[in-house]
mmCIF file of C-alpha atoms and ligand atoms in Angstrom:
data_model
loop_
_atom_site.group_PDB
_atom_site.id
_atom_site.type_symbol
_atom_site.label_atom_id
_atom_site.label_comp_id
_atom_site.label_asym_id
_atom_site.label_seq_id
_atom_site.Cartn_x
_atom_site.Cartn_y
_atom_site.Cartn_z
ATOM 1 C CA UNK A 22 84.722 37.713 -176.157
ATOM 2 C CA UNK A 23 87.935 35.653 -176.225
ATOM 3 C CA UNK A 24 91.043 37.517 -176.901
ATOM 4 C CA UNK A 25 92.960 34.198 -177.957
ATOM 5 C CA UNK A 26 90.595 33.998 -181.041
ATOM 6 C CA UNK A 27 93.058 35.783 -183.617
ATOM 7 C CA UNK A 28 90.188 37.916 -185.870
ATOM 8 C CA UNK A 29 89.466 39.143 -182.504
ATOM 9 C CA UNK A 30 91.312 42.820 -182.520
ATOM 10 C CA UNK A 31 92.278 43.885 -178.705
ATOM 11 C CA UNK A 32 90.655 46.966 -178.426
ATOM 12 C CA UNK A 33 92.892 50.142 -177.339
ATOM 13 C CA UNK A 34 91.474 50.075 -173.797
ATOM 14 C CA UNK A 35 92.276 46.345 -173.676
ATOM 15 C CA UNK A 36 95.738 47.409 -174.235
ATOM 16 C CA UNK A 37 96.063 50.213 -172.456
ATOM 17 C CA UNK A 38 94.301 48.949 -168.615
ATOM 18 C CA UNK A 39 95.196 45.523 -168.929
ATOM 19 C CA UNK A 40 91.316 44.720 -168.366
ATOM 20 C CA UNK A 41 89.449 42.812 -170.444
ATOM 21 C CA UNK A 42 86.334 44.168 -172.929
ATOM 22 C CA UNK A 43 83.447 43.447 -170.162
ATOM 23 C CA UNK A 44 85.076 46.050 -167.899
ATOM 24 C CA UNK A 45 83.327 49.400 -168.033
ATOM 25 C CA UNK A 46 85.336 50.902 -165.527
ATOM 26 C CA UNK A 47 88.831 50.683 -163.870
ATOM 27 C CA UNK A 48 90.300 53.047 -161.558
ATOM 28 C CA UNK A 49 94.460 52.619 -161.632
ATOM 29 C CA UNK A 50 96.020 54.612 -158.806
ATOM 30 C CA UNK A 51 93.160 57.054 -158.273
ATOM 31 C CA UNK A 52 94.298 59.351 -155.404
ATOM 32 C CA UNK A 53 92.874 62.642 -153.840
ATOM 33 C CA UNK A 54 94.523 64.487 -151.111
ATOM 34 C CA UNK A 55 92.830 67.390 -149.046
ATOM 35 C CA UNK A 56 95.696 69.026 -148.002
ATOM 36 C CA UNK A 57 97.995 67.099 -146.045
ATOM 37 C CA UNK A 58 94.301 64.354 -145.712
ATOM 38 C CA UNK A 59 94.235 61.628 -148.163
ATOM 39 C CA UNK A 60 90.827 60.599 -148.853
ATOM 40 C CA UNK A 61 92.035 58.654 -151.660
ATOM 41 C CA UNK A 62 94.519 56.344 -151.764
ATOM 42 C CA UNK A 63 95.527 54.754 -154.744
ATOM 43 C CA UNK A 64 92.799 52.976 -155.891
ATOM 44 C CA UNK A 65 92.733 50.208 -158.428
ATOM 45 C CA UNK A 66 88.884 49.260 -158.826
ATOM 46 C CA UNK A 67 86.787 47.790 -161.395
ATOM 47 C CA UNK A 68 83.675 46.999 -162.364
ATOM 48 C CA UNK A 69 82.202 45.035 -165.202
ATOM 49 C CA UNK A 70 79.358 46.132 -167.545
ATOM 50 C CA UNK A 71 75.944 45.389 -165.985
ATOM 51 C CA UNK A 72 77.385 44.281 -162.916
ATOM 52 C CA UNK A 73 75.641 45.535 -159.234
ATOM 53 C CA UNK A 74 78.774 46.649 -156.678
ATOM 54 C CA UNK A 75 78.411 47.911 -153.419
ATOM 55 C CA UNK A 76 80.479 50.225 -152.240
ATOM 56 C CA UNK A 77 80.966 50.364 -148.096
ATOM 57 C CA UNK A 78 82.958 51.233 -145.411
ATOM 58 C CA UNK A 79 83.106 53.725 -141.863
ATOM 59 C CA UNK A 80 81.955 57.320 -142.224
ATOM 60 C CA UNK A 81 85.045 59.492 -143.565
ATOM 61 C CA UNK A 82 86.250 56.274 -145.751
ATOM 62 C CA UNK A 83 86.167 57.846 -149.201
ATOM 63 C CA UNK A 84 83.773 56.799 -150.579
ATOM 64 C CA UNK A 85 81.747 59.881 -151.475
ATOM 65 C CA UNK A 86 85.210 61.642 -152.864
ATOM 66 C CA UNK A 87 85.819 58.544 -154.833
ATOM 67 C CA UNK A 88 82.318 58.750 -156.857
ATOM 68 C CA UNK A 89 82.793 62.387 -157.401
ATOM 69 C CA UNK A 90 86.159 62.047 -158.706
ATOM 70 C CA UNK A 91 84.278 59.172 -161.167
ATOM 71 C CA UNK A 92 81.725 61.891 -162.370
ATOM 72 C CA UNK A 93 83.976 64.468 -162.822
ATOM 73 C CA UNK A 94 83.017 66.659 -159.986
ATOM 74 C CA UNK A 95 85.985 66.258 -157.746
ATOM 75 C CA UNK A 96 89.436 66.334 -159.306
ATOM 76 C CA UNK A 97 91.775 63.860 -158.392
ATOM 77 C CA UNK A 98 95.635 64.681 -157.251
ATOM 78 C CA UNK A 99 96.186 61.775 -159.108
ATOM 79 C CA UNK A 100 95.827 58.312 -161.107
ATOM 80 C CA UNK A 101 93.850 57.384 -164.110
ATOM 81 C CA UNK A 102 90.267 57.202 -164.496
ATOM 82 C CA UNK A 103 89.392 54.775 -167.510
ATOM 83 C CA UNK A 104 85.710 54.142 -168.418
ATOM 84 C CA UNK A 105 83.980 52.425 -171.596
ATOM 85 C CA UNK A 106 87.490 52.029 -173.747
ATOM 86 C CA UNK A 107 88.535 55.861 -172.914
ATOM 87 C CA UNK A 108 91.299 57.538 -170.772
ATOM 88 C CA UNK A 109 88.404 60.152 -168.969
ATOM 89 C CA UNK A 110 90.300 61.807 -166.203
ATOM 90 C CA UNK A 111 90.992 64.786 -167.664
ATOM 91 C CA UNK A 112 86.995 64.732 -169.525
ATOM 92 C CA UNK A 113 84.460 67.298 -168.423
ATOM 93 C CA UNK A 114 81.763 65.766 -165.618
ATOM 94 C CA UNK A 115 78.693 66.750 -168.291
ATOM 95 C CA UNK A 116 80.482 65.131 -171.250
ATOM 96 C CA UNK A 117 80.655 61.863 -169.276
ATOM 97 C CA UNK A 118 77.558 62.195 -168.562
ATOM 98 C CA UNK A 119 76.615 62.161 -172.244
ATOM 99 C CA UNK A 120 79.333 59.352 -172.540
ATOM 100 C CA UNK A 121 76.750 56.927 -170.131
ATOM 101 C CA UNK A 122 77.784 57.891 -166.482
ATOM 102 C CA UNK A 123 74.877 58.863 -164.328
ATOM 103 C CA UNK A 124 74.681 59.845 -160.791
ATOM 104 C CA UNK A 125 72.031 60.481 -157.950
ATOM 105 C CA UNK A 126 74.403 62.503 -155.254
ATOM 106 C CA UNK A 127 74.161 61.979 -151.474
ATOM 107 C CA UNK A 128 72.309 65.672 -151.019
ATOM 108 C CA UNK A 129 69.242 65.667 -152.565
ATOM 109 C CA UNK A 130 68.866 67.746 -156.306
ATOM 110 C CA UNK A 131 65.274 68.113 -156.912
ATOM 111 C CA UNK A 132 63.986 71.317 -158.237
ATOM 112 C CA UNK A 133 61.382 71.753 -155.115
ATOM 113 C CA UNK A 134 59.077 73.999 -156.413
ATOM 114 C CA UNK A 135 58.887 72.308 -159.922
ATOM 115 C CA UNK A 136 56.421 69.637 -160.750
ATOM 116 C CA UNK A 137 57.530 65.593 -160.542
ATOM 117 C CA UNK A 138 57.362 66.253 -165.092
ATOM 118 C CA UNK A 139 59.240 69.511 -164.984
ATOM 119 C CA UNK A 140 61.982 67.894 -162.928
ATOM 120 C CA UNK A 141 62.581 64.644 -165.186
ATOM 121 C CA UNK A 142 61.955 67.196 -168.023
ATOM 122 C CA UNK A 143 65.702 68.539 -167.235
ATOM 123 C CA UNK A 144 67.919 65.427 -167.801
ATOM 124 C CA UNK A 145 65.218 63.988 -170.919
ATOM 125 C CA UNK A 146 65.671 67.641 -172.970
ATOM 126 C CA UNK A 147 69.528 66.744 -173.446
ATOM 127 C CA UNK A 148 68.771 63.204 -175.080
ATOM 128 C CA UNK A 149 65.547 63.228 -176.518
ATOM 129 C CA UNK A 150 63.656 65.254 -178.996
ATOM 130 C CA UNK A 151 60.290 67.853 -177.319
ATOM 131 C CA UNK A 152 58.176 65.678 -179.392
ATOM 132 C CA UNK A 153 58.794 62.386 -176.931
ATOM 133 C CA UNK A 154 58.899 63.949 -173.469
ATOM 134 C CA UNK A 155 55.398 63.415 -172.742
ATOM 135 C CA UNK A 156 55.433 59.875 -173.564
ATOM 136 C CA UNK A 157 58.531 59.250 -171.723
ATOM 137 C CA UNK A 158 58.260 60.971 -168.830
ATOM 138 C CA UNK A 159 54.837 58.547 -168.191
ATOM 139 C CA UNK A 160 57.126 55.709 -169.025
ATOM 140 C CA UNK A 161 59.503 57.010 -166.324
ATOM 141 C CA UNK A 162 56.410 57.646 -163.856
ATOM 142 C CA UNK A 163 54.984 54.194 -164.444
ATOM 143 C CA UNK A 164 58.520 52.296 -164.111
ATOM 144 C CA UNK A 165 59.427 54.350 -160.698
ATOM 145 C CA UNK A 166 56.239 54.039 -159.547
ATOM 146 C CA UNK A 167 55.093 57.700 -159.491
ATOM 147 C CA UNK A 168 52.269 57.506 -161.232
ATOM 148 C CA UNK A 169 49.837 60.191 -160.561
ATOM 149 C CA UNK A 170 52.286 62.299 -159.287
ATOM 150 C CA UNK A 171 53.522 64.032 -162.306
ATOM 151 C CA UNK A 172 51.692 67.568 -161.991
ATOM 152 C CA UNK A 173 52.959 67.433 -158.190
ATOM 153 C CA UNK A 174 55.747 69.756 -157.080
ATOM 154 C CA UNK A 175 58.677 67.809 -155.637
ATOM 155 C CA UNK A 176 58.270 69.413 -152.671
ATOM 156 C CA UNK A 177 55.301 67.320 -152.017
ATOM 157 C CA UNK A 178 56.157 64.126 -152.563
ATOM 158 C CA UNK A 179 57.220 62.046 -149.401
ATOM 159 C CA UNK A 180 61.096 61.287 -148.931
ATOM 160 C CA UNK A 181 61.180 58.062 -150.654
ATOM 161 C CA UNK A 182 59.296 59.704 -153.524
ATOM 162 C CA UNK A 183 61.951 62.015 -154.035
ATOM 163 C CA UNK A 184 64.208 59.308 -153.662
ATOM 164 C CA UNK A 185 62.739 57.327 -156.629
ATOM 165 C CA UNK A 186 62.316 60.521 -158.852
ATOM 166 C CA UNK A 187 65.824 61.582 -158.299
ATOM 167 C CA UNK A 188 66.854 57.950 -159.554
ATOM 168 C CA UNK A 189 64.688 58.435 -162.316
ATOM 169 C CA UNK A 190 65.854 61.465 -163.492
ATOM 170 C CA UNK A 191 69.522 59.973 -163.568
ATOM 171 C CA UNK A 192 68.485 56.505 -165.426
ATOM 172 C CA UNK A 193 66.048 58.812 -168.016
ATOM 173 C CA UNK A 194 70.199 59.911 -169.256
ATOM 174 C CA UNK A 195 69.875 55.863 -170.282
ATOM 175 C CA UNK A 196 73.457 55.237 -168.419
ATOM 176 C CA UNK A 197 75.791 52.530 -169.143
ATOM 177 C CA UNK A 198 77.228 53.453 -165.583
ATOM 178 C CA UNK A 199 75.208 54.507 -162.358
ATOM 179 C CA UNK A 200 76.580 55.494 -159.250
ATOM 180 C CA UNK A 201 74.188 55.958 -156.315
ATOM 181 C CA UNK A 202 75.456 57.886 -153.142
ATOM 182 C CA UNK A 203 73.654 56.620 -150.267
ATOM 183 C CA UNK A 204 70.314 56.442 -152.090
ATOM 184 C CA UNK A 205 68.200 54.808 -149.069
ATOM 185 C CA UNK A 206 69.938 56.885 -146.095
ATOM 186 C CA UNK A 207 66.992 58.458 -143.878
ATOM 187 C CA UNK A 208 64.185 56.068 -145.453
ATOM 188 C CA UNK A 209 62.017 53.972 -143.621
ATOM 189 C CA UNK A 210 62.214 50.618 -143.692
ATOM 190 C CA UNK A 211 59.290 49.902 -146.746
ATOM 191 C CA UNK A 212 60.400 52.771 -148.127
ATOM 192 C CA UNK A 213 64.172 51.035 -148.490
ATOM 193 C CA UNK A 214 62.614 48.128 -149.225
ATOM 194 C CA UNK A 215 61.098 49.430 -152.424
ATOM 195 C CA UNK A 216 64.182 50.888 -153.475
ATOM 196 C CA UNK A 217 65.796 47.761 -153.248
ATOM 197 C CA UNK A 218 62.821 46.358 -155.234
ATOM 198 C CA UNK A 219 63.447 49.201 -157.899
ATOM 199 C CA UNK A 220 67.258 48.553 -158.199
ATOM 200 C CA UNK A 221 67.181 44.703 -158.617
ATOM 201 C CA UNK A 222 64.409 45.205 -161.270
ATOM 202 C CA UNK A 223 66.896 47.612 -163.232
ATOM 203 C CA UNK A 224 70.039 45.026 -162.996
ATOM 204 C CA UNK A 225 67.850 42.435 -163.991
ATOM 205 C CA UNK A 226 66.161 44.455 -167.233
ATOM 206 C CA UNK A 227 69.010 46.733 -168.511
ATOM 207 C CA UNK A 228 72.132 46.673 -168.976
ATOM 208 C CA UNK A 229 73.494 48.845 -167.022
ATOM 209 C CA UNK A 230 76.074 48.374 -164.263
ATOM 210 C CA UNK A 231 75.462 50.169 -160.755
ATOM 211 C CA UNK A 232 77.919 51.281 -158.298
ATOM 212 C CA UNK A 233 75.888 51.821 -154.902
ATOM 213 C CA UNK A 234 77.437 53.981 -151.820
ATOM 214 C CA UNK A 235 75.769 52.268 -149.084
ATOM 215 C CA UNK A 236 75.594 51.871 -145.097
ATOM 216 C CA UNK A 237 72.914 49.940 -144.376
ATOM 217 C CA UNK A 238 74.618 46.460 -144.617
ATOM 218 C CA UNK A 239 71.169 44.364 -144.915
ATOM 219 C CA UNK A 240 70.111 46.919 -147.784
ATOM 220 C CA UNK A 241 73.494 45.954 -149.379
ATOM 221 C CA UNK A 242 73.378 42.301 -148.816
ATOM 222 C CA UNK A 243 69.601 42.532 -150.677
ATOM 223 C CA UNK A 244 70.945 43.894 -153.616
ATOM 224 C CA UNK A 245 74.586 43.434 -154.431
ATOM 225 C CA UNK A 246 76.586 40.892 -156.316
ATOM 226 C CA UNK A 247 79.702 42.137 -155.059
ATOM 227 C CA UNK A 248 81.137 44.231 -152.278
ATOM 228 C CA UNK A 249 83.853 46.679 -152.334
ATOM 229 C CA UNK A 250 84.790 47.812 -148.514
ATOM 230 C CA UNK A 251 87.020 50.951 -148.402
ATOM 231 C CA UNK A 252 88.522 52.249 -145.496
ATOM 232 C CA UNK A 253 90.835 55.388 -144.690
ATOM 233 C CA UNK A 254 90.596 55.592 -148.545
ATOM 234 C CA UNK A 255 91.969 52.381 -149.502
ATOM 235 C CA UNK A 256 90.158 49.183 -150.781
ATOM 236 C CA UNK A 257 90.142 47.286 -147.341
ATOM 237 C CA UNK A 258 88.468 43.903 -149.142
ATOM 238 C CA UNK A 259 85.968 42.724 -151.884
ATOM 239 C CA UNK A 260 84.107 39.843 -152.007
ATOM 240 C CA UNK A 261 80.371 38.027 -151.754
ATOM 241 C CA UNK A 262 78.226 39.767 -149.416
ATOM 242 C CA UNK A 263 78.587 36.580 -147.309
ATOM 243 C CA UNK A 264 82.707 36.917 -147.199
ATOM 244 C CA UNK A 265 82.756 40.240 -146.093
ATOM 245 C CA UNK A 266 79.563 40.310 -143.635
ATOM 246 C CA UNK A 267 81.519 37.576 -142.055
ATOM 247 C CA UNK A 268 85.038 38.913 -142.118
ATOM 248 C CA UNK A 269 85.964 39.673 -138.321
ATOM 249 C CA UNK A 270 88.345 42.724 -140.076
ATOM 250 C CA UNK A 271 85.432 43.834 -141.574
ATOM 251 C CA UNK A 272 83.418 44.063 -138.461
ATOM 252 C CA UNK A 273 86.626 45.882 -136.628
ATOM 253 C CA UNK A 274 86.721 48.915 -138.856
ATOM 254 C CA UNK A 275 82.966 49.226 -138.050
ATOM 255 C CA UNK A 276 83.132 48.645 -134.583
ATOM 256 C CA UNK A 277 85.989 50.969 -134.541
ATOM 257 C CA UNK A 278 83.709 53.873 -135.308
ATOM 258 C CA UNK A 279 81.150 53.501 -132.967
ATOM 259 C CA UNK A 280 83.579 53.896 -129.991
HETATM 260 P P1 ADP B 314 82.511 58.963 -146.952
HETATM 261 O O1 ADP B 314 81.637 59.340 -148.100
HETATM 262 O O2 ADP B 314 83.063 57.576 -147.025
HETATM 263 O O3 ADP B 314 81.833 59.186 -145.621
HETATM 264 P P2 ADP B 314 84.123 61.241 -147.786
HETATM 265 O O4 ADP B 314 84.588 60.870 -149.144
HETATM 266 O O5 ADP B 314 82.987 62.185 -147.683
HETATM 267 O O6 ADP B 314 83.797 59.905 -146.946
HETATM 268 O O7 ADP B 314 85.328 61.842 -146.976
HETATM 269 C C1 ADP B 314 86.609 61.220 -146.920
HETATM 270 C C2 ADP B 314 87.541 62.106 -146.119
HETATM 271 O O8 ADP B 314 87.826 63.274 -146.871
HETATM 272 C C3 ADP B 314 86.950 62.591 -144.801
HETATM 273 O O9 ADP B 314 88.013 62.647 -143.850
HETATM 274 C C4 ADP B 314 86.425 63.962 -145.121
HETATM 275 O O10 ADP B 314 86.429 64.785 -143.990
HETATM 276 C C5 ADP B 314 87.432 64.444 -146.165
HETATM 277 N N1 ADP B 314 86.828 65.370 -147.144
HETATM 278 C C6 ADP B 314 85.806 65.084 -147.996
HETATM 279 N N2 ADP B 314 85.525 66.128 -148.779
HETATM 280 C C7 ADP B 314 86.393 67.113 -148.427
HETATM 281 C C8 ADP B 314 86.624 68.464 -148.888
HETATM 282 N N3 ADP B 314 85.900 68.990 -149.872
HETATM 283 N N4 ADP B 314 87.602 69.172 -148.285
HETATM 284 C C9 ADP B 314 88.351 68.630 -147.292
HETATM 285 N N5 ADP B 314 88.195 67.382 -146.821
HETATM 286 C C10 ADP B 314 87.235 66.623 -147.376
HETATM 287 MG MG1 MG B 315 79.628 60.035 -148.213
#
């Protein structure tokens, strides 16, 4: 949408980021200290609607506190938080969630002992009515490829089962916004490979925009359009895949932690 074309109203977030309309989300200044630590550091980041970003960087960069500051879980010391045309810093994590932001956390959240249905049961009974569950939990099943697991408990399935079912149960919220912490860490290789199947499918079918935590760097460069690098909680560089897998800065900060 061109803002030049005078019937065309600026909408208030327009006004208020600076951003234009196909921006879902824009960090300005978003900082957390842990006591005297800052794992934060005032950062401006944004991402458009249906866009797939990767988010990188060393062990300890921020990345994990900046997600959870996104969903509401961590609050930050300060900056703005704006998302979908709304000031949300100050909102409460499960009202954004019911706004469109979804997340699969780094630590696993299954319900073990409840079946693969009873699990995507949760998140579906806050946006859809008893009557559909049944029919779109197999819908879920069939798109994550779990069919025939649905009377399983969780605690059966393998690790990259749980994997899929967790990322099911967060895109079942239908999100405009996903963010993904370190979804493939721990996987085998055909098991990332399958989640990097999954998560290409989704950005090409919906609309929704992803925000992926990941370390794997050949995962990332499978799946991303863009790639944010963050390092001692500052944006370090963004770019292609290509620019930053050949940026020799790039491969310092990761060399750096290895020694
Ligand atoms: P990443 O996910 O990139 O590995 P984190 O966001 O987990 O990094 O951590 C960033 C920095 O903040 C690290 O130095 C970490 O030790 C510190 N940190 C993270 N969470 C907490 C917390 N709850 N309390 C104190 N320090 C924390
Ligand atoms: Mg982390």
């Amino acid at each position: 949408m061109s803002t030049s074309d005078p019937t065309v109203k600026e909408s208030p977030a327009v006004a208020e980021t600076g951003v234009g309309t196909e921006t879902i989300l824009q960090t300005r200044a978003l900082r957390k200290d842990f006591g005297g630590l800052t794992a934060t550091n005032d950062v401006d980041f944004g991402i458009d609607e249906g866009e797939l970003r990767c988010l990188i960087g060393p062990n300890g960069a921020g990345k994990s506190t900046f997600v959870n500051q996104l969903i509401g879980r961590l609050e930050p010391t300060a900056g703005t938080i704006y998302y979908d045309g709304m000031d949300i810093t100050e909102m409460p994590s499960h009202e954004r969630v019911r706004k469109g932001i979804s997340i699969k956390f780094q630590v696993p959240s299954l319900y073990q002992n409840l079946s693969v249905r009873e699990n995507l049961r949760i998140p579906l009974q806050t946006v859809v009515d008893p009557s559909a569950f049944d029919q779109r939990v197999d819908e879920l099943l069939e798109r994550f490829h779990l069919e025939g697991t649905g009377d399983e408990t969780a605690s059966s399935l393998s690790h990259g089962q749980q994997q899929r079912l967790e990322i099911a149960m967060a895109m079942s919220l239908e999100p405009k916004l996903m963010l993904l912490d370190e979804p493939v860490a721990g996987l085998s290789v055909e098991e990332t490979a399958e989640i990097a199947e999954l998560l290409r499918t989704i950005r090409d079918e919906d609309d929704v925009a992803f925000i992926v935590i990941e370390h794997d760097i050949d995962f990332v460069e499978s799946i991303a359009d863009r790639v944010t690098v963050l390092h001692q909680g500052e944006i370090f560089t963004e770019g292609s895949i290509e620019d930053v897998r050949n940026d020799p800065a790039v491969k310092r900060i990761y060399l750096g932690e290895e020694q």
